[in-house]
Amino acid sequence: MNTSGSEIKIIAGNSSKELAGAIADYIGVSVLDCEVTKFSDGEICVNMNETVRGCDVFVVQSTNNPVNDNLMELLILIDALKRASAGRITAVIPYYGYARQDRKAKSRDPITAKLVANLITAAGADRVLTMDLHAAQIQGYFDIPLDHLLGGRILADYFNQLNITDLTVVSPDLGSVTRSRQFANLLKGEVPIAIIDKRRPKANVCEVMNIIGEVKDKNVILMDDMIDTAGTIVNAANALKEFGAKDIYACCTHGVLSGPAIERIQNSDIKELIVLDTIQLTEEKKIDKIKIKTVAPIFGDAIKKIFNNQSVSILF
């Protein structure tokens, strides 16, 4: 057990107010009284209305769109907590923005995922708690402890309750094969996987080439870590239909759903899309095809274990 005499404090940034409230309810604490607003020139203003001295503080803030505003909010909240003598500051980042810029894909590219890791550390965070990073090696970009939660179990539990027969898990590209295999292993029965071999001529445009594996007369689940403009997942669904698949489900941890994503999903062959609430969806994105499952319990359990200095690995 935690012997420092401190207490858990949950603080919500503007991008994750609903999730922070759900996590606080799960743990049995209230969200810290804090307002994050903007001055008239757009600069971020933080007003913390209760003490955090010596407390174990967890700042819940996804860095989704508007990514730069949300990232600056996170950094300023961490700085405010450090200067207010918080005992330990954990940045809880359900969705880690800039994760796709994790390497130099061509000459003179930035590695922004590493830059963001440096900023969070420099701001004063003592540890990071996140879920389903786009690339697992980003864990190594931090010089502070990082706990990496996985959302596959929550998605698998949902599909296990549906009892779908003749099921195949489909990886939308070669890079998601390992993730898809791990997901298939969480489903009931021996669920095979298939792989879509695609070519991407330019950014945000993909062309499906071939399907490796058997999908004819199968119900399929397309599984990815995030869905952004939905081009990849919708093209994959169209290809699966052409190859004779029956019902097509899709699921992901992070529903970024930017640009034409909602319209594409609405008009696609996808029967149902299941996303987790690492990113708070606006009302216009909550269409009938999209089901939202919460990550509050797994984050709540992780926070309690961190607070009590217990192993978090059991949650993986």
Short mmCIF file of N, CA and C in Angstrom, two decimals, residues 138-292:
data_model
loop_
_atom_site.label_atom_id
_atom_site.label_comp_id
_atom_site.label_asym_id
_atom_site.label_seq_id
_atom_site.Cartn_x
_atom_site.Cartn_y
_atom_site.Cartn_z
N ILE A 138 7.88 3.83 -29.03
CA ILE A 138 7.76 5.17 -28.43
C ILE A 138 7.93 5.09 -26.91
N GLN A 139 7.66 3.93 -26.33
CA GLN A 139 7.91 3.75 -24.90
C GLN A 139 9.36 4.10 -24.55
N GLY A 140 10.26 3.80 -25.46
CA GLY A 140 11.68 4.05 -25.23
C GLY A 140 12.09 5.49 -25.44
N TYR A 141 11.18 6.33 -25.96
CA TYR A 141 11.49 7.74 -26.16
C TYR A 141 11.47 8.52 -24.84
N PHE A 142 10.87 7.93 -23.81
CA PHE A 142 10.75 8.60 -22.52
C PHE A 142 11.88 8.18 -21.59
N ASP A 143 12.40 9.16 -20.84
CA ASP A 143 13.42 8.87 -19.83
C ASP A 143 12.80 8.77 -18.44
N ILE A 144 11.46 8.65 -18.40
CA ILE A 144 10.73 8.44 -17.15
C ILE A 144 9.90 7.17 -17.33
N PRO A 145 9.41 6.56 -16.24
CA PRO A 145 8.61 5.34 -16.38
C PRO A 145 7.36 5.57 -17.22
N LEU A 146 7.04 4.59 -18.06
CA LEU A 146 5.83 4.65 -18.87
C LEU A 146 5.09 3.32 -18.77
N ASP A 147 3.81 3.38 -18.47
CA ASP A 147 2.97 2.18 -18.46
C ASP A 147 2.08 2.21 -19.69
N HIS A 148 2.13 1.12 -20.46
CA HIS A 148 1.47 1.07 -21.77
C HIS A 148 0.30 0.08 -21.69
N LEU A 149 -0.92 0.60 -21.57
CA LEU A 149 -2.11 -0.24 -21.49
C LEU A 149 -2.56 -0.65 -22.89
N LEU A 150 -3.30 -1.76 -22.96
CA LEU A 150 -3.77 -2.29 -24.24
C LEU A 150 -5.30 -2.34 -24.24
N GLY A 151 -5.88 -1.87 -25.34
CA GLY A 151 -7.34 -1.82 -25.41
C GLY A 151 -7.97 -3.06 -26.03
N GLY A 152 -7.15 -3.97 -26.53
CA GLY A 152 -7.67 -5.15 -27.23
C GLY A 152 -8.61 -5.99 -26.39
N ARG A 153 -8.33 -6.13 -25.11
CA ARG A 153 -9.17 -6.94 -24.23
C ARG A 153 -10.60 -6.40 -24.15
N ILE A 154 -10.75 -5.07 -24.07
CA ILE A 154 -12.08 -4.46 -23.99
C ILE A 154 -12.85 -4.74 -25.28
N LEU A 155 -12.17 -4.58 -26.42
CA LEU A 155 -12.81 -4.83 -27.72
C LEU A 155 -13.16 -6.31 -27.87
N ALA A 156 -12.25 -7.20 -27.46
CA ALA A 156 -12.50 -8.64 -27.57
C ALA A 156 -13.68 -9.06 -26.69
N ASP A 157 -13.78 -8.50 -25.49
CA ASP A 157 -14.90 -8.84 -24.60
C ASP A 157 -16.23 -8.49 -25.25
N TYR A 158 -16.27 -7.37 -25.96
CA TYR A 158 -17.50 -6.96 -26.64
C TYR A 158 -17.88 -7.99 -27.71
N PHE A 159 -16.92 -8.38 -28.54
CA PHE A 159 -17.22 -9.33 -29.62
C PHE A 159 -17.52 -10.73 -29.09
N ASN A 160 -16.89 -11.11 -27.98
CA ASN A 160 -17.18 -12.41 -27.39
C ASN A 160 -18.64 -12.50 -26.93
N GLN A 161 -19.20 -11.37 -26.49
CA GLN A 161 -20.60 -11.35 -26.06
C GLN A 161 -21.56 -11.51 -27.25
N LEU A 162 -21.12 -11.13 -28.45
CA LEU A 162 -21.98 -11.22 -29.64
C LEU A 162 -22.10 -12.64 -30.17
N ASN A 163 -21.12 -13.50 -29.81
CA ASN A 163 -21.13 -14.90 -30.25
C ASN A 163 -21.26 -15.03 -31.78
N ILE A 164 -20.42 -14.33 -32.49
CA ILE A 164 -20.44 -14.38 -33.96
C ILE A 164 -19.76 -15.67 -34.43
N THR A 165 -20.40 -16.37 -35.37
CA THR A 165 -19.82 -17.60 -35.89
C THR A 165 -19.01 -17.30 -37.16
N ASP A 166 -18.22 -18.31 -37.59
CA ASP A 166 -17.41 -18.21 -38.82
C ASP A 166 -16.61 -16.91 -38.84
N LEU A 167 -15.84 -16.69 -37.80
CA LEU A 167 -15.19 -15.40 -37.60
C LEU A 167 -13.73 -15.42 -38.06
N THR A 168 -13.31 -14.35 -38.71
CA THR A 168 -11.90 -14.14 -39.07
C THR A 168 -11.52 -12.71 -38.72
N VAL A 169 -10.35 -12.54 -38.11
CA VAL A 169 -9.83 -11.20 -37.84
C VAL A 169 -8.96 -10.78 -39.01
N VAL A 170 -9.18 -9.57 -39.51
CA VAL A 170 -8.43 -9.09 -40.67
C VAL A 170 -7.56 -7.91 -40.28
N SER A 171 -6.28 -8.00 -40.59
CA SER A 171 -5.36 -6.88 -40.41
C SER A 171 -5.42 -5.99 -41.65
N PRO A 172 -5.70 -4.68 -41.48
CA PRO A 172 -5.85 -3.81 -42.66
C PRO A 172 -4.55 -3.52 -43.40
N ASP A 173 -3.41 -3.86 -42.78
CA ASP A 173 -2.11 -3.71 -43.46
C ASP A 173 -1.10 -4.62 -42.79
N LEU A 174 0.08 -4.71 -43.39
CA LEU A 174 1.11 -5.60 -42.87
C LEU A 174 1.61 -5.15 -41.50
N GLY A 175 1.56 -3.84 -41.23
CA GLY A 175 2.07 -3.31 -39.96
C GLY A 175 1.22 -3.66 -38.76
N SER A 176 -0.02 -4.09 -38.99
CA SER A 176 -0.93 -4.38 -37.87
C SER A 176 -1.11 -5.88 -37.63
N VAL A 177 -0.27 -6.70 -38.26
CA VAL A 177 -0.44 -8.16 -38.17
C VAL A 177 -0.29 -8.65 -36.73
N THR A 178 0.75 -8.19 -36.05
CA THR A 178 0.99 -8.64 -34.67
C THR A 178 -0.18 -8.26 -33.77
N ARG A 179 -0.65 -7.01 -33.92
CA ARG A 179 -1.78 -6.53 -33.12
C ARG A 179 -3.03 -7.38 -33.40
N SER A 180 -3.25 -7.70 -34.67
CA SER A 180 -4.43 -8.49 -35.05
C SER A 180 -4.33 -9.92 -34.50
N ARG A 181 -3.14 -10.50 -34.53
CA ARG A 181 -2.95 -11.84 -33.99
C ARG A 181 -3.22 -11.87 -32.48
N GLN A 182 -2.71 -10.88 -31.77
CA GLN A 182 -2.96 -10.80 -30.33
C GLN A 182 -4.45 -10.65 -30.04
N PHE A 183 -5.13 -9.85 -30.87
CA PHE A 183 -6.58 -9.65 -30.71
C PHE A 183 -7.33 -10.95 -30.97
N ALA A 184 -6.96 -11.66 -32.03
CA ALA A 184 -7.62 -12.93 -32.37
C ALA A 184 -7.47 -13.94 -31.24
N ASN A 185 -6.32 -13.92 -30.57
CA ASN A 185 -6.09 -14.85 -29.46
C ASN A 185 -6.99 -14.57 -28.26
N LEU A 186 -7.53 -13.34 -28.17
CA LEU A 186 -8.42 -12.98 -27.06
C LEU A 186 -9.87 -13.38 -27.34
N LEU A 187 -10.17 -13.72 -28.58
CA LEU A 187 -11.53 -14.10 -28.95
C LEU A 187 -11.78 -15.58 -28.65
N LYS A 188 -13.06 -15.93 -28.46
CA LYS A 188 -13.42 -17.31 -28.15
C LYS A 188 -13.19 -18.20 -29.37
N GLY A 189 -12.66 -19.39 -29.12
CA GLY A 189 -12.42 -20.34 -30.20
C GLY A 189 -11.12 -20.06 -30.93
N GLU A 190 -10.88 -20.86 -31.95
CA GLU A 190 -9.68 -20.69 -32.78
C GLU A 190 -10.03 -19.75 -33.93
N VAL A 191 -9.72 -18.48 -33.77
CA VAL A 191 -10.07 -17.49 -34.79
C VAL A 191 -8.86 -17.22 -35.68
N PRO A 192 -8.97 -17.52 -36.98
CA PRO A 192 -7.83 -17.26 -37.89
C PRO A 192 -7.72 -15.78 -38.23
N ILE A 193 -6.58 -15.41 -38.83
CA ILE A 193 -6.44 -14.02 -39.29
C ILE A 193 -6.17 -14.01 -40.79
N ALA A 194 -6.54 -12.89 -41.40
CA ALA A 194 -6.20 -12.62 -42.80
C ALA A 194 -5.54 -11.26 -42.85
N ILE A 195 -4.82 -11.00 -43.93
CA ILE A 195 -4.04 -9.76 -44.04
C ILE A 195 -4.35 -9.09 -45.37
N ILE A 196 -4.58 -7.79 -45.31
CA ILE A 196 -4.75 -7.02 -46.55
C ILE A 196 -3.40 -6.43 -46.93
N ASP A 197 -2.97 -6.79 -48.12
CA ASP A 197 -1.70 -6.28 -48.66
C ASP A 197 -2.04 -5.07 -49.51
N LYS A 198 -1.65 -3.89 -49.05
CA LYS A 198 -2.05 -2.66 -49.74
C LYS A 198 -0.83 -1.86 -50.15
N ARG A 199 -1.08 -0.95 -51.08
CA ARG A 199 -0.05 0.00 -51.48
C ARG A 199 -0.61 1.39 -51.24
N ARG A 200 0.20 2.28 -50.67
CA ARG A 200 -0.24 3.64 -50.40
C ARG A 200 0.56 4.59 -51.31
N PRO A 201 -0.07 5.07 -52.41
CA PRO A 201 0.66 5.94 -53.35
C PRO A 201 1.10 7.26 -52.73
N LYS A 202 0.27 7.85 -51.86
CA LYS A 202 0.63 9.10 -51.17
C LYS A 202 -0.12 9.17 -49.85
N ALA A 203 0.19 10.17 -49.03
CA ALA A 203 -0.38 10.27 -47.69
C ALA A 203 -1.89 10.30 -47.74
N ASN A 204 -2.52 9.56 -46.82
CA ASN A 204 -3.98 9.51 -46.68
C ASN A 204 -4.71 8.94 -47.91
N VAL A 205 -3.97 8.29 -48.80
CA VAL A 205 -4.58 7.61 -49.94
C VAL A 205 -4.04 6.18 -49.97
N CYS A 206 -4.92 5.19 -49.94
CA CYS A 206 -4.41 3.82 -49.99
C CYS A 206 -5.15 3.03 -51.05
N GLU A 207 -4.48 2.05 -51.60
CA GLU A 207 -5.04 1.23 -52.66
C GLU A 207 -4.88 -0.22 -52.24
N VAL A 208 -5.99 -0.94 -52.14
CA VAL A 208 -5.93 -2.35 -51.73
C VAL A 208 -5.44 -3.19 -52.89
N MET A 209 -4.52 -4.09 -52.61
CA MET A 209 -3.94 -4.90 -53.68
C MET A 209 -4.42 -6.36 -53.63
N ASN A 210 -4.37 -6.97 -52.45
CA ASN A 210 -4.67 -8.40 -52.36
C ASN A 210 -5.03 -8.77 -50.93
N ILE A 211 -5.66 -9.93 -50.75
CA ILE A 211 -5.98 -10.40 -49.40
C ILE A 211 -5.29 -11.74 -49.19
N ILE A 212 -4.50 -11.82 -48.13
CA ILE A 212 -3.78 -13.05 -47.78
C ILE A 212 -4.60 -13.75 -46.71
N GLY A 213 -5.14 -14.92 -47.03
CA GLY A 213 -5.99 -15.63 -46.08
C GLY A 213 -7.39 -15.82 -46.64
N GLU A 214 -8.20 -16.58 -45.94
CA GLU A 214 -9.54 -16.94 -46.41
C GLU A 214 -10.61 -16.08 -45.75
N VAL A 215 -11.37 -15.32 -46.56
CA VAL A 215 -12.46 -14.50 -46.02
C VAL A 215 -13.81 -14.81 -46.67
N LYS A 216 -13.82 -15.63 -47.71
CA LYS A 216 -15.09 -15.95 -48.39
C LYS A 216 -16.06 -16.63 -47.43
N ASP A 217 -17.29 -16.12 -47.38
CA ASP A 217 -18.35 -16.64 -46.51
C ASP A 217 -18.00 -16.56 -45.02
N LYS A 218 -17.11 -15.64 -44.67
CA LYS A 218 -16.73 -15.45 -43.26
C LYS A 218 -17.28 -14.11 -42.75
N ASN A 219 -17.60 -14.07 -41.48
CA ASN A 219 -17.83 -12.79 -40.80
C ASN A 219 -16.47 -12.29 -40.34
N VAL A 220 -16.17 -11.03 -40.61
CA VAL A 220 -14.81 -10.55 -40.36
C VAL A 220 -14.82 -9.34 -39.41
N ILE A 221 -13.72 -9.23 -38.66
CA ILE A 221 -13.49 -8.05 -37.82
C ILE A 221 -12.20 -7.40 -38.30
N LEU A 222 -12.30 -6.18 -38.80
CA LEU A 222 -11.13 -5.39 -39.15
C LEU A 222 -10.61 -4.72 -37.89
N MET A 223 -9.35 -4.89 -37.57
CA MET A 223 -8.81 -4.39 -36.30
C MET A 223 -7.62 -3.49 -36.56
N ASP A 224 -7.64 -2.28 -35.97
CA ASP A 224 -6.50 -1.37 -36.09
C ASP A 224 -6.36 -0.60 -34.79
N ASP A 225 -5.21 0.08 -34.62
CA ASP A 225 -5.03 0.85 -33.38
C ASP A 225 -5.77 2.18 -33.45
N MET A 226 -5.86 2.76 -34.66
CA MET A 226 -6.58 4.02 -34.80
C MET A 226 -7.23 4.09 -36.18
N ILE A 227 -8.32 4.85 -36.26
CA ILE A 227 -8.95 5.14 -37.54
C ILE A 227 -9.01 6.65 -37.64
N ASP A 228 -8.33 7.20 -38.67
CA ASP A 228 -8.25 8.65 -38.84
C ASP A 228 -9.26 9.09 -39.90
N THR A 229 -8.86 9.14 -41.17
CA THR A 229 -9.80 9.56 -42.22
C THR A 229 -10.68 8.41 -42.69
N ALA A 230 -10.41 7.20 -42.19
CA ALA A 230 -11.20 5.98 -42.48
C ALA A 230 -11.01 5.46 -43.90
N GLY A 231 -10.09 6.04 -44.66
CA GLY A 231 -9.84 5.56 -46.02
C GLY A 231 -9.36 4.12 -46.04
N THR A 232 -8.40 3.80 -45.19
CA THR A 232 -7.84 2.45 -45.14
C THR A 232 -8.90 1.43 -44.78
N ILE A 233 -9.67 1.70 -43.72
CA ILE A 233 -10.62 0.72 -43.20
C ILE A 233 -11.79 0.53 -44.16
N VAL A 234 -12.23 1.62 -44.81
CA VAL A 234 -13.36 1.53 -45.74
C VAL A 234 -12.94 0.81 -47.03
N ASN A 235 -11.76 1.12 -47.55
CA ASN A 235 -11.25 0.40 -48.71
C ASN A 235 -11.08 -1.08 -48.41
N ALA A 236 -10.62 -1.37 -47.20
CA ALA A 236 -10.47 -2.76 -46.78
C ALA A 236 -11.82 -3.46 -46.75
N ALA A 237 -12.84 -2.79 -46.21
CA ALA A 237 -14.19 -3.37 -46.14
C ALA A 237 -14.74 -3.64 -47.54
N ASN A 238 -14.51 -2.69 -48.46
CA ASN A 238 -14.98 -2.88 -49.84
C ASN A 238 -14.29 -4.09 -50.49
N ALA A 239 -13.00 -4.21 -50.25
CA ALA A 239 -12.25 -5.34 -50.81
C ALA A 239 -12.75 -6.66 -50.23
N LEU A 240 -13.01 -6.67 -48.93
CA LEU A 240 -13.49 -7.90 -48.28
C LEU A 240 -14.83 -8.34 -48.86
N LYS A 241 -15.71 -7.37 -49.14
CA LYS A 241 -16.99 -7.69 -49.77
C LYS A 241 -16.77 -8.32 -51.15
N GLU A 242 -15.84 -7.75 -51.91
CA GLU A 242 -15.54 -8.28 -53.24
C GLU A 242 -14.99 -9.70 -53.17
N PHE A 243 -14.29 -10.00 -52.08
CA PHE A 243 -13.72 -11.34 -51.91
C PHE A 243 -14.69 -12.29 -51.22
N GLY A 244 -15.95 -11.84 -51.01
CA GLY A 244 -16.99 -12.76 -50.55
C GLY A 244 -17.25 -12.80 -49.06
N ALA A 245 -16.75 -11.81 -48.30
CA ALA A 245 -17.01 -11.79 -46.86
C ALA A 245 -18.47 -11.49 -46.59
N LYS A 246 -18.99 -11.96 -45.45
CA LYS A 246 -20.38 -11.70 -45.07
C LYS A 246 -20.43 -10.39 -44.27
N ASP A 247 -20.77 -10.45 -42.97
CA ASP A 247 -20.84 -9.23 -42.16
C ASP A 247 -19.43 -8.72 -41.84
N ILE A 248 -19.26 -7.41 -41.96
CA ILE A 248 -17.95 -6.80 -41.71
C ILE A 248 -18.07 -5.86 -40.52
N TYR A 249 -17.31 -6.18 -39.47
CA TYR A 249 -17.21 -5.32 -38.29
C TYR A 249 -15.83 -4.67 -38.30
N ALA A 250 -15.72 -3.53 -37.66
CA ALA A 250 -14.42 -2.87 -37.53
C ALA A 250 -14.27 -2.41 -36.09
N CYS A 251 -13.05 -2.36 -35.61
CA CYS A 251 -12.82 -1.87 -34.25
C CYS A 251 -11.45 -1.22 -34.16
N CYS A 252 -11.32 -0.28 -33.25
CA CYS A 252 -10.03 0.36 -33.01
C CYS A 252 -10.04 0.94 -31.60
N THR A 253 -8.85 1.23 -31.10
CA THR A 253 -8.73 1.89 -29.80
C THR A 253 -9.05 3.36 -29.92
N HIS A 254 -8.43 4.02 -30.90
CA HIS A 254 -8.53 5.48 -31.01
C HIS A 254 -9.36 5.89 -32.23
N GLY A 255 -10.53 6.44 -31.98
CA GLY A 255 -11.38 6.93 -33.06
C GLY A 255 -11.05 8.39 -33.37
N VAL A 256 -9.98 8.61 -34.14
CA VAL A 256 -9.59 9.98 -34.50
C VAL A 256 -10.68 10.59 -35.39
N LEU A 257 -11.09 9.85 -36.40
CA LEU A 257 -12.26 10.18 -37.24
C LEU A 257 -12.25 11.64 -37.72
N SER A 258 -11.23 11.97 -38.49
CA SER A 258 -11.11 13.35 -38.99
C SER A 258 -11.56 13.43 -40.44
N GLY A 259 -11.77 14.65 -40.91
CA GLY A 259 -12.13 14.89 -42.31
C GLY A 259 -13.38 14.14 -42.73
N PRO A 260 -13.28 13.35 -43.82
CA PRO A 260 -14.47 12.67 -44.35
C PRO A 260 -14.79 11.34 -43.66
N ALA A 261 -14.18 11.06 -42.52
CA ALA A 261 -14.28 9.73 -41.90
C ALA A 261 -15.73 9.29 -41.64
N ILE A 262 -16.52 10.16 -41.01
CA ILE A 262 -17.88 9.77 -40.63
C ILE A 262 -18.72 9.45 -41.86
N GLU A 263 -18.63 10.29 -42.88
CA GLU A 263 -19.40 10.06 -44.11
C GLU A 263 -18.96 8.75 -44.77
N ARG A 264 -17.64 8.50 -44.78
CA ARG A 264 -17.13 7.26 -45.38
C ARG A 264 -17.65 6.03 -44.64
N ILE A 265 -17.61 6.08 -43.31
CA ILE A 265 -18.08 4.94 -42.51
C ILE A 265 -19.57 4.73 -42.71
N GLN A 266 -20.33 5.82 -42.71
CA GLN A 266 -21.78 5.74 -42.86
C GLN A 266 -22.16 5.07 -44.19
N ASN A 267 -21.40 5.37 -45.24
CA ASN A 267 -21.73 4.86 -46.58
C ASN A 267 -20.98 3.57 -46.93
N SER A 268 -20.28 2.98 -45.97
CA SER A 268 -19.42 1.82 -46.25
C SER A 268 -20.17 0.51 -46.01
N ASP A 269 -19.49 -0.59 -46.30
CA ASP A 269 -20.02 -1.93 -46.03
C ASP A 269 -19.82 -2.36 -44.59
N ILE A 270 -19.26 -1.48 -43.77
CA ILE A 270 -19.03 -1.83 -42.36
C ILE A 270 -20.37 -1.85 -41.62
N LYS A 271 -20.67 -2.97 -40.98
CA LYS A 271 -21.93 -3.11 -40.24
C LYS A 271 -21.89 -2.33 -38.93
N GLU A 272 -20.74 -2.40 -38.25
CA GLU A 272 -20.62 -1.76 -36.94
C GLU A 272 -19.15 -1.42 -36.69
N LEU A 273 -18.89 -0.23 -36.15
CA LEU A 273 -17.54 0.18 -35.77
C LEU A 273 -17.51 0.40 -34.26
N ILE A 274 -16.62 -0.30 -33.59
CA ILE A 274 -16.50 -0.17 -32.14
C ILE A 274 -15.21 0.58 -31.85
N VAL A 275 -15.32 1.68 -31.11
CA VAL A 275 -14.16 2.48 -30.71
C VAL A 275 -14.15 2.61 -29.18
N LEU A 276 -12.99 2.88 -28.65
CA LEU A 276 -12.86 3.16 -27.22
C LEU A 276 -12.89 4.67 -27.00
N ASP A 277 -13.16 5.09 -25.78
CA ASP A 277 -13.33 6.53 -25.51
C ASP A 277 -12.04 7.23 -25.09
N THR A 278 -10.91 6.78 -25.69
CA THR A 278 -9.65 7.49 -25.46
C THR A 278 -9.71 8.89 -26.05
N ILE A 279 -10.53 9.05 -27.10
CA ILE A 279 -10.80 10.35 -27.70
C ILE A 279 -12.29 10.63 -27.54
N GLN A 280 -12.60 11.79 -27.00
CA GLN A 280 -14.00 12.16 -26.76
C GLN A 280 -14.65 12.55 -28.09
N LEU A 281 -15.63 11.78 -28.54
CA LEU A 281 -16.28 12.06 -29.82
C LEU A 281 -17.30 13.19 -29.66
N THR A 282 -17.33 14.08 -30.64
CA THR A 282 -18.35 15.13 -30.65
C THR A 282 -19.69 14.50 -31.06
N GLU A 283 -20.78 15.20 -30.77
CA GLU A 283 -22.12 14.65 -31.00
C GLU A 283 -22.35 14.28 -32.46
N GLU A 284 -21.85 15.09 -33.40
CA GLU A 284 -22.10 14.80 -34.82
C GLU A 284 -21.37 13.54 -35.30
N LYS A 285 -20.39 13.07 -34.51
CA LYS A 285 -19.67 11.84 -34.88
C LYS A 285 -20.32 10.59 -34.29
N LYS A 286 -21.30 10.76 -33.42
CA LYS A 286 -21.93 9.61 -32.75
C LYS A 286 -23.08 9.08 -33.61
N ILE A 287 -22.72 8.47 -34.74
CA ILE A 287 -23.73 7.89 -35.63
C ILE A 287 -24.09 6.49 -35.15
N ASP A 288 -25.19 5.94 -35.68
CA ASP A 288 -25.70 4.64 -35.21
C ASP A 288 -24.71 3.51 -35.42
N LYS A 289 -23.90 3.62 -36.48
CA LYS A 289 -22.94 2.53 -36.78
C LYS A 289 -21.80 2.46 -35.76
N ILE A 290 -21.57 3.54 -35.03
CA ILE A 290 -20.42 3.60 -34.12
C ILE A 290 -20.85 3.31 -32.69
N LYS A 291 -20.21 2.31 -32.08
CA LYS A 291 -20.45 1.98 -30.67
C LYS A 291 -19.20 2.37 -29.88
N ILE A 292 -19.40 2.95 -28.70
CA ILE A 292 -18.28 3.43 -27.88
C ILE A 292 -18.20 2.60 -26.60
#
